[in-house]
Coordinates of C-alpha atoms in Angstrom, one line a residue:
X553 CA 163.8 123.8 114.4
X554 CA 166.4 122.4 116.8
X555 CA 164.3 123.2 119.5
X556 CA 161.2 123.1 118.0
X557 CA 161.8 119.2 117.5
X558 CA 163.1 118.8 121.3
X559 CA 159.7 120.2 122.6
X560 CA 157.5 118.4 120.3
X561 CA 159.3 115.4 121.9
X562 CA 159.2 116.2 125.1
X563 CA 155.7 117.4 124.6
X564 CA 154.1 114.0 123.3
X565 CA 156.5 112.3 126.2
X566 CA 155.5 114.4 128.7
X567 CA 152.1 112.9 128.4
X568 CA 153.1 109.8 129.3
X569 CA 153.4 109.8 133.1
X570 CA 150.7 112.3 132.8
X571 CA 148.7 109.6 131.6
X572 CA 150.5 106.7 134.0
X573 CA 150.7 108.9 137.0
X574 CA 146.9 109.5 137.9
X575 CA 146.3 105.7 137.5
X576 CA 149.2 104.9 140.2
X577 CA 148.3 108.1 143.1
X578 CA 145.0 109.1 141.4
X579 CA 143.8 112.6 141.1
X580 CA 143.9 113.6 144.7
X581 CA 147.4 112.6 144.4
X582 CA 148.2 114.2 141.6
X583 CA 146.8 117.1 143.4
X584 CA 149.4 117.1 146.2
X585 CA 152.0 116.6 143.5
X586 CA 150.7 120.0 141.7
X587 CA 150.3 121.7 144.9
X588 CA 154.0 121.8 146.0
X589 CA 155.1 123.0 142.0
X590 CA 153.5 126.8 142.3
X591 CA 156.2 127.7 145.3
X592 CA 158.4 125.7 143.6
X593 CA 158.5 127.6 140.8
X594 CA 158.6 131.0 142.3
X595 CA 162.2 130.2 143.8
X596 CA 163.1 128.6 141.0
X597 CA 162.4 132.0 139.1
X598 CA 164.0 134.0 141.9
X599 CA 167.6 131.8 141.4
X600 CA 167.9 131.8 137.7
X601 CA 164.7 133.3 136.2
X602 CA 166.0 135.7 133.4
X603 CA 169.5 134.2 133.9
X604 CA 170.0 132.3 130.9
X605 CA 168.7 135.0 128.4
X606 CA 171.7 136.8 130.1
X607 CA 174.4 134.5 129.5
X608 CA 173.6 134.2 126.2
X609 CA 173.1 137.6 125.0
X610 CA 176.6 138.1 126.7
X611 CA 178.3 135.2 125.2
X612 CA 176.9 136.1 121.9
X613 CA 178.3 139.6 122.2
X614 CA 181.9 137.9 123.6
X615 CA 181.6 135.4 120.9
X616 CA 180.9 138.2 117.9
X617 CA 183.9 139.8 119.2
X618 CA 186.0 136.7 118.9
X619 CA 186.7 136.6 122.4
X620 CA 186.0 132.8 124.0
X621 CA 188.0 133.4 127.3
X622 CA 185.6 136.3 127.9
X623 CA 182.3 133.6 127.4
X624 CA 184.2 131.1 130.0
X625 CA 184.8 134.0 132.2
X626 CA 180.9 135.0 132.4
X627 CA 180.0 131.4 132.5
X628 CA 181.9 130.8 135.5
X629 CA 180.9 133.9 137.1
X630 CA 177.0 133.2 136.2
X631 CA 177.6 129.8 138.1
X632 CA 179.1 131.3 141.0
X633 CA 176.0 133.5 141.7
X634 CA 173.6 130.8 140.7
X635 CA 174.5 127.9 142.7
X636 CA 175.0 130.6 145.5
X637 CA 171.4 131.9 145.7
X638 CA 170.6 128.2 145.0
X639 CA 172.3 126.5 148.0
X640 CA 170.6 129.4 149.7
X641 CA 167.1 129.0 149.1
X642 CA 167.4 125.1 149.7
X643 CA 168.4 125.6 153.0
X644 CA 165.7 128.2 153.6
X645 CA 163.0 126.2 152.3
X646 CA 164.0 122.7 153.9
X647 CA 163.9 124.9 157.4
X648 CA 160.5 126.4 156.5
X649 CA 158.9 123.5 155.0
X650 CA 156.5 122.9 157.9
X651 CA 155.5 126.3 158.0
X652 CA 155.0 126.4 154.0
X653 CA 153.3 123.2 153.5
X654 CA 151.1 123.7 157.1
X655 CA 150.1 127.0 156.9
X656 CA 151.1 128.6 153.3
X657 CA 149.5 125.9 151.6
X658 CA 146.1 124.5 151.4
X659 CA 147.1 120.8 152.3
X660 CA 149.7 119.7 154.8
X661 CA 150.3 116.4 152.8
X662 CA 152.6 118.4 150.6
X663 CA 155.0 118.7 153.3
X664 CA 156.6 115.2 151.9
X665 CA 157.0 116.2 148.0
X666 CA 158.0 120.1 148.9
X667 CA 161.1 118.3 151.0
X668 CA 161.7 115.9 148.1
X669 CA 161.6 118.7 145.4
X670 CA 164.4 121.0 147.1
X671 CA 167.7 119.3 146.0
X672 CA 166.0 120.5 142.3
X673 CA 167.2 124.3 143.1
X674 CA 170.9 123.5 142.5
X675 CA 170.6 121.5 139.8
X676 CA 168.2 123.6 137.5
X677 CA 170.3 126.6 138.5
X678 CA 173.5 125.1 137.0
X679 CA 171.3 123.9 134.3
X680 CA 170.2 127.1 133.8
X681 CA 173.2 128.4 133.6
X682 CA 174.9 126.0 130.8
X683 CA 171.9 126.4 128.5
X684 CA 172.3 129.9 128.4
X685 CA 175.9 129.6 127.5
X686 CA 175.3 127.2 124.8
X687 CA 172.5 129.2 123.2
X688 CA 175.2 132.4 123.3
X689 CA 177.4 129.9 121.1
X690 CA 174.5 129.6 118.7
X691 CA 174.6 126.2 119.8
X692 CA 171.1 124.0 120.6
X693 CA 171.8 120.7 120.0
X694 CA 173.2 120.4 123.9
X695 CA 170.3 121.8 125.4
X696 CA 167.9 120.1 123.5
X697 CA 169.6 116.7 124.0
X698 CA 169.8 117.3 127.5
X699 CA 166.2 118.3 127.8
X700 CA 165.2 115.0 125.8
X701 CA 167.3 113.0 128.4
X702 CA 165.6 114.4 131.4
X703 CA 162.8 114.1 130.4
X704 CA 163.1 110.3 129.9
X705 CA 164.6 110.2 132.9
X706 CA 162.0 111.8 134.7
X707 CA 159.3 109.8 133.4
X708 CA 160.7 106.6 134.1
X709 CA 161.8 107.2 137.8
X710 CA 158.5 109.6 138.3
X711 CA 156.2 106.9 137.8
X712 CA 158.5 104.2 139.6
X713 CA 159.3 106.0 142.5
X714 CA 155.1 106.8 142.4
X715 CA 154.5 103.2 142.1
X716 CA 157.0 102.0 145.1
X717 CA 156.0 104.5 148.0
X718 CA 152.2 104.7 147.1
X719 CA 151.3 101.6 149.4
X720 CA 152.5 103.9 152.0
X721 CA 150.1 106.6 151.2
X722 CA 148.9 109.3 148.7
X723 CA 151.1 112.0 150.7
X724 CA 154.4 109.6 149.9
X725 CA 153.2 108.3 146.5
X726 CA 153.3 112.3 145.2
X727 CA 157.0 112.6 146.9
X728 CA 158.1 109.6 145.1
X729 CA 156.9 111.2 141.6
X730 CA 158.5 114.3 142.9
X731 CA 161.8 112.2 143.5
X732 CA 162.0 110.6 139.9
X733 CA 161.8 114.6 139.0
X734 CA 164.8 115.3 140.7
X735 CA 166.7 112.5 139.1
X736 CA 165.5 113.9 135.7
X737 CA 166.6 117.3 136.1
X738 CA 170.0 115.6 137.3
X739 CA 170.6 113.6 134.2
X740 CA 169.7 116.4 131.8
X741 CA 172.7 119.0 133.5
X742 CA 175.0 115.9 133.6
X743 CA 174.5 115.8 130.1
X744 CA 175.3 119.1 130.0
X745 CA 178.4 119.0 131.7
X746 CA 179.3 116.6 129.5
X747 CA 178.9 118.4 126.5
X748 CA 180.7 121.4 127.4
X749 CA 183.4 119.0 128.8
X750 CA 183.6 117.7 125.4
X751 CA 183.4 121.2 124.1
X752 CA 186.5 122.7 126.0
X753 CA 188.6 119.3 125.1
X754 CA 188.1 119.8 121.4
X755 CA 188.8 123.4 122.1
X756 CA 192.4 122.6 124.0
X757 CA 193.2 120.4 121.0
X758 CA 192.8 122.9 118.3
X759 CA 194.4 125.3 120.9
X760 CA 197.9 122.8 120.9
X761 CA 198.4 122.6 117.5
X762 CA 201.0 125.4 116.0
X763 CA 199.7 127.6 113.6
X764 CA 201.6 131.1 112.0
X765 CA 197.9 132.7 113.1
X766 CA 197.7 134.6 116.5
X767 CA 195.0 133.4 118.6
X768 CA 192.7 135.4 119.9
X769 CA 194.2 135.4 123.6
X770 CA 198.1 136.7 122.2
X771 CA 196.0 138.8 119.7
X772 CA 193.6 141.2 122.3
X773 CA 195.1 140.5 126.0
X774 CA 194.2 144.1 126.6
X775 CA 190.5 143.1 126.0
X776 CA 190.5 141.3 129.5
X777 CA 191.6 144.2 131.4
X778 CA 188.2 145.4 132.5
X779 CA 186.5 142.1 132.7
X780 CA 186.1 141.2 136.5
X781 CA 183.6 140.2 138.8
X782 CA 181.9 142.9 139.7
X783 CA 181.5 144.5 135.8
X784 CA 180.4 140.8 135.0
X785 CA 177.5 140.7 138.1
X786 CA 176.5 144.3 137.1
X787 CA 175.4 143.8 133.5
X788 CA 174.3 140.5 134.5
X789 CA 171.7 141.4 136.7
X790 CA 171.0 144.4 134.1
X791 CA 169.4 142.1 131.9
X792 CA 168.5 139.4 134.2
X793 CA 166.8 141.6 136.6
X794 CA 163.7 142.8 134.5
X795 CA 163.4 139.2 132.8
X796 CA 163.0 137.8 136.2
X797 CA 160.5 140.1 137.0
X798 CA 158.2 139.6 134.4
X799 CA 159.1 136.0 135.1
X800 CA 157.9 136.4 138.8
X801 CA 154.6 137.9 138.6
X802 CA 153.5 134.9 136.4
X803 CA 155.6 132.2 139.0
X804 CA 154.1 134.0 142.2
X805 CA 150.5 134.2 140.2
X806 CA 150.8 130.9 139.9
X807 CA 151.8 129.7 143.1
X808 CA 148.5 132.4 145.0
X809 CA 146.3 130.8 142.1
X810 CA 146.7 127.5 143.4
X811 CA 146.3 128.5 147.3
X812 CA 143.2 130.8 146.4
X813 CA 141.7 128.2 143.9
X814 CA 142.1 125.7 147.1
X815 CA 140.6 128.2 149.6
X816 CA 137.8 129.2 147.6
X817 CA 136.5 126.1 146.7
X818 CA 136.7 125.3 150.5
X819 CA 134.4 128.5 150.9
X820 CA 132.4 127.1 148.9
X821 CA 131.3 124.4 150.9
X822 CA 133.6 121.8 148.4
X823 CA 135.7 119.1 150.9
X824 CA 139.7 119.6 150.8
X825 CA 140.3 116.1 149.4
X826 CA 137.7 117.1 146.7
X827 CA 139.3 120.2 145.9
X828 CA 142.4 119.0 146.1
X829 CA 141.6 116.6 143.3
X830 CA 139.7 119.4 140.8
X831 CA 142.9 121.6 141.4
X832 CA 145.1 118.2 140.2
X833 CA 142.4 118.2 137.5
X834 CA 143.2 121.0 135.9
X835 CA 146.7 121.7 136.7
X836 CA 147.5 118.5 135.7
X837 CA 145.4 117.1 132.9
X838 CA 143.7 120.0 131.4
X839 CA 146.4 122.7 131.0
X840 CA 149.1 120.4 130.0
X841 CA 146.7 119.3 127.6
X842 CA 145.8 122.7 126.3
X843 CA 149.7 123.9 126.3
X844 CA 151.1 120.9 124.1
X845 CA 151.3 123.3 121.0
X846 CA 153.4 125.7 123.6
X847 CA 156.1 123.6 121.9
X848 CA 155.8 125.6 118.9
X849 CA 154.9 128.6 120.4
X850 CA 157.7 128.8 122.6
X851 CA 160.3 128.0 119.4
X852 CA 159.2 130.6 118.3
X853 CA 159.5 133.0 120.9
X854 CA 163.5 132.1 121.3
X855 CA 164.0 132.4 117.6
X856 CA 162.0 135.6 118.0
X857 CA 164.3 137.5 120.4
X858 CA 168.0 137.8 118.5
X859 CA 166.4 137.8 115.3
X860 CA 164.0 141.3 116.3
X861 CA 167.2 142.8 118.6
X862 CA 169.3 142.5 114.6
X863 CA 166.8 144.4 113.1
X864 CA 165.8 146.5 116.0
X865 CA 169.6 147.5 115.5
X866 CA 169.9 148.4 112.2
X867 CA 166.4 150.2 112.4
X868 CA 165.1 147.4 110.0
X869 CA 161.4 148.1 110.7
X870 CA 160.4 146.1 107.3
X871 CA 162.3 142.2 108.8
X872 CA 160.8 143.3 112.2
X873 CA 157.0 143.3 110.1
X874 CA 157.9 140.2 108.2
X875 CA 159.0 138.2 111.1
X876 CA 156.0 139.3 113.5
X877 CA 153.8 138.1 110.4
X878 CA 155.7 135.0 110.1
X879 CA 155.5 134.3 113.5
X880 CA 151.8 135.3 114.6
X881 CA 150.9 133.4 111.3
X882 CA 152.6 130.1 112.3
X883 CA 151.2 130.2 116.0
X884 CA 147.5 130.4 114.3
X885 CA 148.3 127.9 111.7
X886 CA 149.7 125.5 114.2
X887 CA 147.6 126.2 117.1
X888 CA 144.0 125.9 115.8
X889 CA 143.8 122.3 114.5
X890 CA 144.7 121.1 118.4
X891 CA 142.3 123.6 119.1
X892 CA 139.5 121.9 117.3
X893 CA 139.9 119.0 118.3
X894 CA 139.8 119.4 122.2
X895 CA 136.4 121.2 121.7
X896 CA 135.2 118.8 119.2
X897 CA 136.3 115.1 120.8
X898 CA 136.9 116.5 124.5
X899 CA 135.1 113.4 126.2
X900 CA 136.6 110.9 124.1
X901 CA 140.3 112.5 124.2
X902 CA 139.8 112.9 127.9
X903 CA 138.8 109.0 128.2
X904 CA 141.5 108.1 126.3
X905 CA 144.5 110.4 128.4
X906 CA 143.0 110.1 131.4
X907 CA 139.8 107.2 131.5
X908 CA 137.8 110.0 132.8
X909 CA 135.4 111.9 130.7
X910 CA 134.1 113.8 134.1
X911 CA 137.0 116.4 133.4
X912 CA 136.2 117.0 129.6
X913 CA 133.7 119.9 130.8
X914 CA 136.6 122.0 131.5
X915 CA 138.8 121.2 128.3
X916 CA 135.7 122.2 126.2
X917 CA 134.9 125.7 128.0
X918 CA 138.9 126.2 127.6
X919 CA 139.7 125.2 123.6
X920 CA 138.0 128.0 121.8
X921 CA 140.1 130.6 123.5
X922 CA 143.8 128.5 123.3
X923 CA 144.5 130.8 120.4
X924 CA 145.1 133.2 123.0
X925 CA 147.4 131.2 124.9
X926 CA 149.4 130.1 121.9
X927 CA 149.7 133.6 120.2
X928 CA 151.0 135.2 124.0
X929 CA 154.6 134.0 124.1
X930 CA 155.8 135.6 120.6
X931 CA 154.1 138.8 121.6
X932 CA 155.7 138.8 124.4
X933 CA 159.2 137.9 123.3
X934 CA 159.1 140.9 120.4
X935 CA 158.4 143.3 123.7
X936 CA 161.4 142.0 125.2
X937 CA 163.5 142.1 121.9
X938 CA 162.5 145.4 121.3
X939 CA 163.6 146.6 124.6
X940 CA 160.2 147.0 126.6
X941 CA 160.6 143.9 128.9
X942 CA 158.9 146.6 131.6
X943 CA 155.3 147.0 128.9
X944 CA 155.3 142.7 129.4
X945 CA 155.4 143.0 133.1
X946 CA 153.0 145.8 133.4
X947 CA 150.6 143.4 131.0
X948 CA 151.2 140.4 132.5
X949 CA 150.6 141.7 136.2
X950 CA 147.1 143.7 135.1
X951 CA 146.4 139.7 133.4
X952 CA 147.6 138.3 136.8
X953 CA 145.5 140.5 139.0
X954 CA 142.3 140.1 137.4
X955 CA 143.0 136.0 137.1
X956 CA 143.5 136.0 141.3
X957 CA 139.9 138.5 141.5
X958 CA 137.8 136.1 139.5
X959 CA 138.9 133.3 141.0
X960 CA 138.1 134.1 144.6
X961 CA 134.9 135.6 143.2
X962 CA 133.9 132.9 140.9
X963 CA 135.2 129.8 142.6
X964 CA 133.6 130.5 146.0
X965 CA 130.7 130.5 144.1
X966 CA 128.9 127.2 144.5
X967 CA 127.3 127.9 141.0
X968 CA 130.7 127.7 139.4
X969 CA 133.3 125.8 141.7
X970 CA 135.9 124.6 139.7
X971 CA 134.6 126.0 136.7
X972 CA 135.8 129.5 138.1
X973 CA 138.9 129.1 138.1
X974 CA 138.7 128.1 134.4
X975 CA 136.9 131.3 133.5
X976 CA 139.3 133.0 135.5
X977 CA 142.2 131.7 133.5
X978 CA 140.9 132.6 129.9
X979 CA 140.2 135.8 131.0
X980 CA 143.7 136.3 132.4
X981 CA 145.2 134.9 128.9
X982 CA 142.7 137.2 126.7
X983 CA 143.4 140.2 128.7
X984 CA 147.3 139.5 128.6
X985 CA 147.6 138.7 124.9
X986 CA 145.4 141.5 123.6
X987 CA 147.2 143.9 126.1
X988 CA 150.8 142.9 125.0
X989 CA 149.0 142.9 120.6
X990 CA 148.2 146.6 121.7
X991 CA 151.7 147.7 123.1
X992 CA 153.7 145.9 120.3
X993 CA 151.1 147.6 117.8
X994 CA 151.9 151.4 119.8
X995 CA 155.4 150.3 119.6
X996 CA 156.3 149.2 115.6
X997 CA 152.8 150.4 113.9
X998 CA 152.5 146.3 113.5
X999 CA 149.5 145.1 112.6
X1000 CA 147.3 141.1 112.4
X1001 CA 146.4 140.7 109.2
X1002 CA 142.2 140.7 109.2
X1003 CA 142.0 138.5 106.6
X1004 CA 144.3 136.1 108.1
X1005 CA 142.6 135.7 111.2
X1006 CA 139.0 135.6 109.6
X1007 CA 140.5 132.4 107.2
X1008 CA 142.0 130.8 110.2
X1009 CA 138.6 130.9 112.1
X1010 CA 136.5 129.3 108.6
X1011 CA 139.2 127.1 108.5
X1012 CA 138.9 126.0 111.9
X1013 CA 135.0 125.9 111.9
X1014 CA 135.5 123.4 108.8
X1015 CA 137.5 120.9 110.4
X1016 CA 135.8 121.0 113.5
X1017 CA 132.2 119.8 111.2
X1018 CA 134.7 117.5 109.6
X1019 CA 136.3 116.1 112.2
X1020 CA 132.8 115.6 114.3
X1021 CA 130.9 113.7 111.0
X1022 CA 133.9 111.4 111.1
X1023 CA 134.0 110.8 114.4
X1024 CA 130.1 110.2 114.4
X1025 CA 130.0 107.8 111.5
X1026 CA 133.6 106.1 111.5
X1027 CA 132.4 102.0 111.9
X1028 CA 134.6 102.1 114.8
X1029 CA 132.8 102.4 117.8
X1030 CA 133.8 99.3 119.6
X1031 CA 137.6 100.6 119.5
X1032 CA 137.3 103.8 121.2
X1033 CA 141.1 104.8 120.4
X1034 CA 140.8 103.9 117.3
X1035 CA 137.6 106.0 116.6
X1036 CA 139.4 108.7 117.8
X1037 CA 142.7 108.2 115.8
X1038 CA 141.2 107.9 113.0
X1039 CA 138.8 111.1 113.3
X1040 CA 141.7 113.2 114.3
X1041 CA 143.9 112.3 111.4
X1042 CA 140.9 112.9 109.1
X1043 CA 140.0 116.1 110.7
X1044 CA 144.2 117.1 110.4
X1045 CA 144.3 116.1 106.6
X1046 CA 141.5 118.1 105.6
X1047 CA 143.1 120.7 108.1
X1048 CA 146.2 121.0 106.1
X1049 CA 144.4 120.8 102.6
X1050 CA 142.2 123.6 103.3
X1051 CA 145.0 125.7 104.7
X1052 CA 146.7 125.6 101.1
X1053 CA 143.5 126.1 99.5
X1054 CA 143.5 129.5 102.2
X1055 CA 147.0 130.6 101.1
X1056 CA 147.8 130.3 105.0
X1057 CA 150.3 128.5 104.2
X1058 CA 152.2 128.3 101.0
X1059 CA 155.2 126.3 99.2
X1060 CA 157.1 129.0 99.7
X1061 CA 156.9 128.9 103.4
X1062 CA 158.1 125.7 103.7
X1063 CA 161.0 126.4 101.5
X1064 CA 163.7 127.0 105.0
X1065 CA 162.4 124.3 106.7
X1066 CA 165.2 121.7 106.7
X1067 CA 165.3 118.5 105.2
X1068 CA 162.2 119.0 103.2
X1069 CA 162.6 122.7 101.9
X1070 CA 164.5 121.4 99.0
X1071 CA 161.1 119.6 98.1
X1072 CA 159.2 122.3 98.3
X1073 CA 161.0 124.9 96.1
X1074 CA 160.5 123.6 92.9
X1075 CA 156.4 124.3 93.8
X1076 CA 157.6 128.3 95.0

């Protein structure tokens, strides 16, 4: 719920300079911005990819054993490697960043945001780094405070920064976006730092005072004997290793999406700034709009992960049922009412975000299938808890293969343009989702409930008549926002009724959630 609540936050700010940001540098500009993020992200991934869910299974096996020298012995060794491979690829991409931005990419007006975006290496890898030893500690509230702070941060300076170099061109406005980024992702590890700063104090306190108890370091000195370098590094990269993978083939899938997508628009007879803009588009505006219930989604995919590997362990195949039913059940519940409404009010949400209904065509071919999307990351994190990290790469890869074909296919195509790539994308998240359902259903026997998935769709198709007849017939039409408000809250009320009426969700549910499951256990 800790993190749940940080990414619903930094969801709904997100959307802000998202908003802001194609007003300032437009959607060419947001274009070069997006342009530079795919190669970006695959070093990224390389540095510290499957780090964190490293450190943290280590520190939670340290911790378990009452051992907290051990934790600050694997943090510090994690942080030597990271900032290691981190100074390393800096300095490799601020020498090759005319080569990558004039012949690896599809627009040499990146060259100015790629530079600005390299300082970001170090900083996330240390970030990185600290989360994962925080989340070993069974402790959230640092990184989601720190992830709340940068992005704040990064809003504020993006679109400043944006807003002061744009008179000198698109090219600089996206590199002063890029810069407020970096300032971001700067604040959130200081805060960080900070917290485990504060940590280690209130540590060495309780450490001073004299108590008849051994601690834990007179107690089990022969504990550290083995612990070095070297044992630390090798079951390290263990984990990290096939995490990163599966990691990569989405981060370098991404980064030839967006230099295919560019070169097979130009193919098809479609101007670079054009394209340029369509690619900013979608990257952008659409997807970000299509992932914003990723916040759940991705909750539950870290909850997922320990909770599977306890039960995994004590061969508890009955929890491991339950919470895959909790947790498929939740993405569907949560997931289709945002659905619904980007199919349903597409135009007017897309005028309202953006004051441009000419992108709406994509946001409604993409809506039915989100389900998809939003069901992928659980599924995949019970593969990794259940030890078959290799069946998600394999998956993910076939997904990522067929994506890259159809788009040089489709979007070369002057008949589909744009609109390719978009095809090409649903097909990649169907193929992937239903591939990893398959593999976890081989694996534990588990199965979707039918019924469950033939209520969600009535319920869905309910709202969305709902949610149209109020948007149609609200006296509102003079205050577009409004309109839309109002429809959308309707829509989400009858939504939520419906879904009790269903049994898709029940009291009973509701019952852990904290600060209102105390209400709602006198109805279970």
């Amino acid at each position: 719920m800790i993190l749940l609540a940080a990414g619903i936050i930094n969801r709904l700010l997100g959307f802000i300079p998202r908003i802001a940001l194609p007003r300032i540098i437009g959607p060419e500009g947001v274009g070069i911005y997006q342009l530079g993020y795919p190669f970006f992200i695959v070093l990224i991934t390389i540095i510290a990819g499957g780090i964190p869910l490293a450190i943290a299974k280590m520190v939670a096996e340290a911790e378990g054993a009452g051992n907290a020298d051990h934790s600050k012995f694997i943090l510090k060794t994690s942080l030597t490697l990271t900032v290691t491979a981190g100074v390393l690829f800096m300095v490799l991409s601020l020498m090759l960043a005319p080569w990558v931005t004039g012949v690896l990419l599809p627009d040499a007006r990146v060259y100015h945001t790629f530079v600005s975006m390299t300082p970001m290496m170090i900083i996330i890898a240390v970030s990185a780094v600290y989360r994962g030893y925080f989340q070993g500690k069974q402790n959230m509230i640092p990184s989601a405070a720190s992830s709340i702070i940068e992005t704040i941060a990064r809003i504020v300076c993006m679109l400043w920064f944006a807003y002061l170099l744009m008179p000198k061109g698109l090219a600089f406005g996206a590199a002063g976006a890029m810069l407020g980024t970096v300032v971001g992702e700067l604040l959130g590890m200081l805060v960080l730092l900070w917290q485990y700063g504060r940590q280690e104090k209130r540590r060495s306190e309780t450490a001073a005072k004299p108590s008849g108890i051994p601690t834990v370091q007179d107690a089990a000195p022969e504990a550290e004997m083995p612990l070095n370098n070297r044992n630390i590094l090798k079951r390290l990269l263990g984990i990290a290793v096939p995490v990163t993978g599966g990691k990569m083939v989405g981060s370098v899938s991404y980064l030839l999406e967006s230099i295919i997508t560019a070169r097979s628009l130009a193919i098809a007879g479609i101007a670079t700034s054009v394209a340029t803009a369509q690619y900013g588009a979608l990257q952008g505006m659409i997807i970000p709009l299509l992932l914003l219930p990723g916040a759940i989604t991705m909750s539950l995919a870290v909850a997922l992960v320990p909770s599977l590997s306890e039960a995994a362990a004590r061969n508890d195949r009955a929890t491991i049922h339950k919470r895959m039913n909790q947790a498929v059940r939740l993405t569907f519940v949560a997931g289709a009412p945002f659905a619904v409404i980007m199919y349903v009010l597409a135009e007017p949400l897309c005028l309202l975000m953006y004051d441009n209904t000419e992108i709406s065509g994509m946001l409604k071919i993409m809506a039915p299938f989100a389900l998809f999307i939003y069901v992928q990351a659980p599924l995949q994190a019970a593969l990794q808890a259940l030890d078959r990290p290799g069946r998600a790469l394999m998956n993910t890869l076939f997904g990522a293969s067929v994506k890259l074909g159809l788009i040089l296919y489709l979007s070369s195509n002057p008949a589909f343009g744009i609109k390719g790539a978009v095809i090409a994308i649903i097909v990649n998240s169907m193929a992937v989702t239903l591939l990893h359902g398959f593999s976890v259903s081989r694996l534990i026997g588990y199965r979707v409930k039918f019924m469950d998935l033939v209520k969600t769709a009535a319920v869905m198709i309910i709202m969305g008549a709902g949610l149209l007849f109020g948007y149609r017939h609200l006296p509102f039409a003079a205050i577009p926002w409004l309109q839309f408000v109002l429809a959308a809250a309707g829509g989400t009320l009858l939504y939520l009724v419906i879904i009790f009426m269903a049994k898709l969700v029940t009291p009973r549910d509701l019952v852990r959630v904290p600060l209102i499951g105390k209400w709602f256990s006198r109805f279970s």
